[in-house]
Amino acid sequence: PIAAQRWSFNQPNPLLPGSELKGGASITNGALQLPNAGAFLQSAPLPKDIRERTLEAWVSLADLNQRGGAAISIETDDGSRFDAIVYGERQPRKWMAGSGGFERTQDLDAPEESAAPGEWVHLVAVYRPDNSIALYRNGVPYGQSYTPGSPLQTYSAGRAHVVLGLRHKGGGSPWLTGAIRQAAIHDRALGPEEISNLFRRSE
């Protein structure tokens, strides 16, 4: 699938136009390094409205006991509204589809993360047109898909952006520490086979 925006940090020019490294984030050894609280990447403003979508990231966690950071998030400019792949915020060592005020978030009956520091994990969150949300880890479903009470959000061109390593602006303990070697936002809901193929192709 062709992504609306994709970051591949092992490429000669890994930063998309308008992307900014902040708070000590750097690109070394083919990955976005997030060594400390405050380190993240912010994209340029979205070039078009995004409603149904798929968030995707290859992540290596520095510490499995960290709480509340996100691998990838789409947020409004002030951070008041967001949807993200969040680690450990409500359940230790578990991933979830984070959202403002947990409006689109449910705890998942899924295994705790077991990947050692330095080991890469492929994570995907799908926001479908029917308002259901599904997470995937390493190409297979992570917990059950669900339909939240809050509707699918539209993020408007020029007034929203993607961040890597940050849950959202203004959040408590919003930082992820570790590394990201690839990340993408797709402007449609990818299907299970497409997600499996993405995982296998970029292992």
mmCIF file of C-alpha atoms in Angstrom:
data_model
loop_
_atom_site.group_PDB
_atom_site.id
_atom_site.type_symbol
_atom_site.label_atom_id
_atom_site.label_comp_id
_atom_site.label_asym_id
_atom_site.label_seq_id
_atom_site.Cartn_x
_atom_site.Cartn_y
_atom_site.Cartn_z
ATOM 1 C CA PRO A 1 0.000 0.000 0.000
ATOM 2 C CA ILE A 2 1.156 3.541 -0.733
ATOM 3 C CA ALA A 3 1.212 5.643 2.426
ATOM 4 C CA ALA A 4 -0.007 9.216 2.679
ATOM 5 C CA GLN A 5 3.232 9.861 4.574
ATOM 6 C CA ARG A 6 6.048 7.374 5.293
ATOM 7 C CA TRP A 7 9.294 7.783 7.181
ATOM 8 C CA SER A 8 12.071 5.257 6.456
ATOM 9 C CA PHE A 9 15.051 6.256 8.556
ATOM 10 C CA ASN A 10 17.545 4.028 6.763
ATOM 11 C CA GLN A 11 17.188 6.071 3.566
ATOM 12 C CA PRO A 12 19.722 8.677 2.367
ATOM 13 C CA ASN A 13 17.241 11.519 3.052
ATOM 14 C CA PRO A 14 15.122 10.136 5.903
ATOM 15 C CA LEU A 15 13.290 13.316 6.908
ATOM 16 C CA LEU A 16 10.186 14.178 4.917
ATOM 17 C CA PRO A 17 9.963 17.878 3.978
ATOM 18 C CA GLY A 18 8.760 19.895 6.948
ATOM 19 C CA SER A 19 9.520 17.191 9.528
ATOM 20 C CA GLU A 20 11.383 18.417 12.616
ATOM 21 C CA LEU A 21 13.474 16.586 15.216
ATOM 22 C CA LYS A 22 12.880 17.922 18.724
ATOM 23 C CA GLY A 23 14.140 17.487 22.282
ATOM 24 C CA GLY A 24 17.220 15.390 21.565
ATOM 25 C CA ALA A 25 15.772 13.123 18.882
ATOM 26 C CA SER A 26 18.285 12.115 16.204
ATOM 27 C CA ILE A 27 18.617 9.783 13.238
ATOM 28 C CA THR A 28 21.484 7.320 13.613
ATOM 29 C CA ASN A 29 22.029 3.669 12.715
ATOM 30 C CA GLY A 30 19.043 3.732 10.355
ATOM 31 C CA ALA A 31 16.513 4.692 13.010
ATOM 32 C CA LEU A 32 14.908 7.628 14.765
ATOM 33 C CA GLN A 33 16.529 7.602 18.204
ATOM 34 C CA LEU A 34 14.355 8.676 21.144
ATOM 35 C CA PRO A 35 16.850 8.565 24.022
ATOM 36 C CA ASN A 36 15.051 10.683 26.605
ATOM 37 C CA ALA A 37 11.780 12.271 27.663
ATOM 38 C CA GLY A 38 11.145 15.200 25.353
ATOM 39 C CA ALA A 39 12.574 13.608 22.201
ATOM 40 C CA PHE A 40 10.176 13.280 19.258
ATOM 41 C CA LEU A 41 9.648 13.968 15.567
ATOM 42 C CA GLN A 42 6.901 16.263 14.296
ATOM 43 C CA SER A 43 5.692 16.163 10.709
ATOM 44 C CA ALA A 44 4.689 19.035 8.504
ATOM 45 C CA PRO A 45 0.966 19.910 8.651
ATOM 46 C CA LEU A 46 -1.248 17.366 6.928
ATOM 47 C CA PRO A 47 -1.589 18.198 3.225
ATOM 48 C CA LYS A 48 -5.160 16.879 3.084
ATOM 49 C CA ASP A 49 -8.005 15.881 5.389
ATOM 50 C CA ILE A 50 -7.638 12.417 6.904
ATOM 51 C CA ARG A 51 -10.568 10.452 8.310
ATOM 52 C CA GLU A 52 -10.374 6.679 7.896
ATOM 53 C CA ARG A 53 -6.719 5.756 8.287
ATOM 54 C CA THR A 54 -4.035 3.325 9.350
ATOM 55 C CA LEU A 55 -1.138 4.189 11.660
ATOM 56 C CA GLU A 56 1.978 2.040 11.366
ATOM 57 C CA ALA A 57 5.378 1.911 13.100
ATOM 58 C CA TRP A 58 8.388 -0.353 13.615
ATOM 59 C CA VAL A 59 9.445 0.234 17.230
ATOM 60 C CA SER A 60 12.158 -0.862 19.633
ATOM 61 C CA LEU A 61 11.453 0.015 23.270
ATOM 62 C CA ALA A 62 14.293 1.110 25.546
ATOM 63 C CA ASP A 63 12.410 -0.082 28.633
ATOM 64 C CA LEU A 64 9.384 -2.368 28.831
ATOM 65 C CA ASN A 65 8.225 -0.695 32.053
ATOM 66 C CA GLN A 66 7.783 2.780 30.566
ATOM 67 C CA ARG A 67 4.269 4.200 30.626
ATOM 68 C CA GLY A 68 2.211 6.434 28.346
ATOM 69 C CA GLY A 69 4.351 7.201 25.324
ATOM 70 C CA ALA A 70 3.252 6.653 21.735
ATOM 71 C CA ALA A 71 5.033 5.222 18.726
ATOM 72 C CA ILE A 72 2.945 7.320 16.323
ATOM 73 C CA SER A 73 0.118 9.796 16.834
ATOM 74 C CA ILE A 74 -2.039 12.032 14.686
ATOM 75 C CA GLU A 75 -3.038 15.181 16.568
ATOM 76 C CA THR A 76 -4.522 18.618 16.117
ATOM 77 C CA ASP A 77 -2.008 21.459 16.298
ATOM 78 C CA ASP A 78 -2.701 22.133 19.971
ATOM 79 C CA GLY A 79 -2.761 18.433 20.910
ATOM 80 C CA SER A 80 -6.301 18.642 22.282
ATOM 81 C CA ARG A 81 -7.526 15.869 19.956
ATOM 82 C CA PHE A 82 -5.420 12.866 18.972
ATOM 83 C CA ASP A 83 -5.378 9.171 18.079
ATOM 84 C CA ALA A 84 -2.220 7.169 18.716
ATOM 85 C CA ILE A 85 -0.566 3.786 19.217
ATOM 86 C CA VAL A 86 0.196 4.130 22.944
ATOM 87 C CA TYR A 87 2.291 1.895 25.198
ATOM 88 C CA GLY A 88 1.596 1.050 28.835
ATOM 89 C CA GLU A 89 -0.599 4.015 29.741
ATOM 90 C CA ARG A 90 -3.560 2.169 31.299
ATOM 91 C CA GLN A 91 -2.246 -1.411 31.419
ATOM 92 C CA PRO A 92 1.465 -2.046 32.060
ATOM 93 C CA ARG A 93 3.365 -3.435 29.047
ATOM 94 C CA LYS A 94 0.307 -3.376 26.766
ATOM 95 C CA TRP A 95 -0.419 -1.421 23.597
ATOM 96 C CA MET A 96 -3.685 0.418 22.984
ATOM 97 C CA ALA A 97 -5.341 2.880 20.645
ATOM 98 C CA GLY A 98 -4.886 6.029 22.721
ATOM 99 C CA SER A 99 -7.189 9.030 22.321
ATOM 100 C CA GLY A 100 -8.087 12.316 23.983
ATOM 101 C CA GLY A 101 -9.884 11.601 27.262
ATOM 102 C CA PHE A 102 -9.796 7.888 26.308
ATOM 103 C CA GLU A 103 -12.904 8.588 24.198
ATOM 104 C CA ARG A 104 -11.895 6.026 21.565
ATOM 105 C CA THR A 105 -9.790 3.791 23.815
ATOM 106 C CA GLN A 106 -10.512 0.343 25.223
ATOM 107 C CA ASP A 107 -8.250 -1.954 27.218
ATOM 108 C CA LEU A 108 -7.436 -5.018 25.149
ATOM 109 C CA ASP A 109 -7.324 -8.663 26.156
ATOM 110 C CA ALA A 110 -3.889 -9.043 24.600
ATOM 111 C CA PRO A 111 -0.456 -10.252 25.735
ATOM 112 C CA GLU A 112 2.020 -8.014 27.492
ATOM 113 C CA GLU A 113 4.928 -6.814 25.377
ATOM 114 C CA SER A 114 7.897 -9.180 25.649
ATOM 115 C CA ALA A 115 10.332 -7.841 23.026
ATOM 116 C CA ALA A 116 13.740 -7.169 24.570
ATOM 117 C CA PRO A 117 15.330 -3.732 24.194
ATOM 118 C CA GLY A 118 16.801 -3.577 20.695
ATOM 119 C CA GLU A 119 14.226 -6.019 19.279
ATOM 120 C CA TRP A 120 11.890 -4.573 16.623
ATOM 121 C CA VAL A 121 8.096 -4.834 16.799
ATOM 122 C CA HIS A 122 5.668 -3.906 14.002
ATOM 123 C CA LEU A 123 2.544 -2.116 15.252
ATOM 124 C CA VAL A 124 -0.546 -1.049 13.322
ATOM 125 C CA ALA A 125 -3.787 0.678 14.331
ATOM 126 C CA VAL A 126 -6.677 0.719 11.837
ATOM 127 C CA TYR A 127 -9.506 3.250 12.044
ATOM 128 C CA ARG A 128 -12.237 1.930 9.748
ATOM 129 C CA PRO A 129 -15.098 3.802 8.036
ATOM 130 C CA ASP A 130 -17.624 1.905 10.207
ATOM 131 C CA ASN A 131 -15.934 3.511 13.288
ATOM 132 C CA SER A 132 -14.347 0.248 14.473
ATOM 133 C CA ILE A 133 -10.701 0.211 15.606
ATOM 134 C CA ALA A 134 -8.298 -2.718 15.345
ATOM 135 C CA LEU A 135 -4.673 -3.152 16.464
ATOM 136 C CA TYR A 136 -2.094 -5.517 15.016
ATOM 137 C CA ARG A 137 1.305 -6.622 16.311
ATOM 138 C CA ASN A 138 3.790 -8.289 13.970
ATOM 139 C CA GLY A 139 1.154 -8.826 11.292
ATOM 140 C CA VAL A 140 -1.548 -10.488 13.413
ATOM 141 C CA PRO A 141 -4.477 -9.037 15.429
ATOM 142 C CA TYR A 142 -3.594 -7.695 18.880
ATOM 143 C CA GLY A 143 -6.719 -8.177 20.984
ATOM 144 C CA GLN A 144 -10.205 -7.803 19.521
ATOM 145 C CA SER A 145 -11.406 -4.978 17.299
ATOM 146 C CA TYR A 146 -14.027 -2.766 18.918
ATOM 147 C CA THR A 147 -16.341 0.144 18.168
ATOM 148 C CA PRO A 148 -16.008 3.112 20.554
ATOM 149 C CA GLY A 149 -18.867 5.423 21.490
ATOM 150 C CA SER A 150 -16.975 8.423 20.130
ATOM 151 C CA PRO A 151 -17.130 8.820 16.340
ATOM 152 C CA LEU A 152 -14.295 8.520 13.852
ATOM 153 C CA GLN A 153 -12.373 11.789 13.873
ATOM 154 C CA THR A 154 -11.464 13.899 10.855
ATOM 155 C CA TYR A 155 -8.080 15.609 11.012
ATOM 156 C CA SER A 156 -8.091 18.679 8.799
ATOM 157 C CA ALA A 157 -5.455 19.680 6.261
ATOM 158 C CA GLY A 158 -3.150 22.368 7.611
ATOM 159 C CA ARG A 159 -4.451 22.014 11.176
ATOM 160 C CA ALA A 160 -3.075 18.639 12.245
ATOM 161 C CA HIS A 161 0.175 16.686 12.001
ATOM 162 C CA VAL A 162 1.825 13.379 12.887
ATOM 163 C CA VAL A 163 4.240 12.937 15.791
ATOM 164 C CA LEU A 164 6.570 9.996 16.455
ATOM 165 C CA GLY A 165 7.599 9.268 20.036
ATOM 166 C CA LEU A 166 4.955 11.538 21.591
ATOM 167 C CA ARG A 167 1.366 10.702 22.629
ATOM 168 C CA HIS A 168 0.176 14.296 22.264
ATOM 169 C CA LYS A 169 1.151 17.822 23.180
ATOM 170 C CA GLY A 170 0.303 18.749 26.756
ATOM 171 C CA GLY A 171 -0.148 15.174 27.984
ATOM 172 C CA GLY A 172 1.285 13.820 31.221
ATOM 173 C CA SER A 173 4.213 11.400 30.663
ATOM 174 C CA PRO A 174 3.625 11.393 26.895
ATOM 175 C CA TRP A 175 7.112 10.311 25.770
ATOM 176 C CA LEU A 176 8.253 6.995 24.305
ATOM 177 C CA THR A 177 11.928 6.088 24.751
ATOM 178 C CA GLY A 178 13.592 3.745 22.286
ATOM 179 C CA ALA A 179 13.834 3.867 18.514
ATOM 180 C CA ILE A 180 11.627 3.839 15.410
ATOM 181 C CA ARG A 181 13.013 2.577 12.119
ATOM 182 C CA GLN A 182 9.915 3.118 9.962
ATOM 183 C CA ALA A 183 6.551 4.792 10.417
ATOM 184 C CA ALA A 184 3.622 5.662 8.179
ATOM 185 C CA ILE A 185 0.115 7.025 8.040
ATOM 186 C CA HIS A 186 -2.146 5.594 5.353
ATOM 187 C CA ASP A 187 -5.248 7.539 4.333
ATOM 188 C CA ARG A 188 -7.454 4.449 4.297
ATOM 189 C CA ALA A 189 -8.176 1.421 6.475
ATOM 190 C CA LEU A 190 -5.815 -1.378 5.470
ATOM 191 C CA GLY A 191 -7.103 -4.952 5.523
ATOM 192 C CA PRO A 192 -5.596 -7.885 7.469
ATOM 193 C CA GLU A 193 -3.774 -9.309 4.458
ATOM 194 C CA GLU A 194 -2.243 -5.942 3.582
ATOM 195 C CA ILE A 195 -1.023 -5.547 7.162
ATOM 196 C CA SER A 196 0.459 -9.043 7.176
ATOM 197 C CA ASN A 197 2.245 -8.270 3.907
ATOM 198 C CA LEU A 198 3.613 -4.985 5.300
ATOM 199 C CA PHE A 199 5.064 -6.857 8.259
ATOM 200 C CA ARG A 200 6.635 -9.609 6.144
ATOM 201 C CA ARG A 201 8.002 -7.219 3.539
ATOM 202 C CA SER A 202 9.813 -4.986 6.011
ATOM 203 C CA GLU A 203 11.006 -7.525 8.594
#
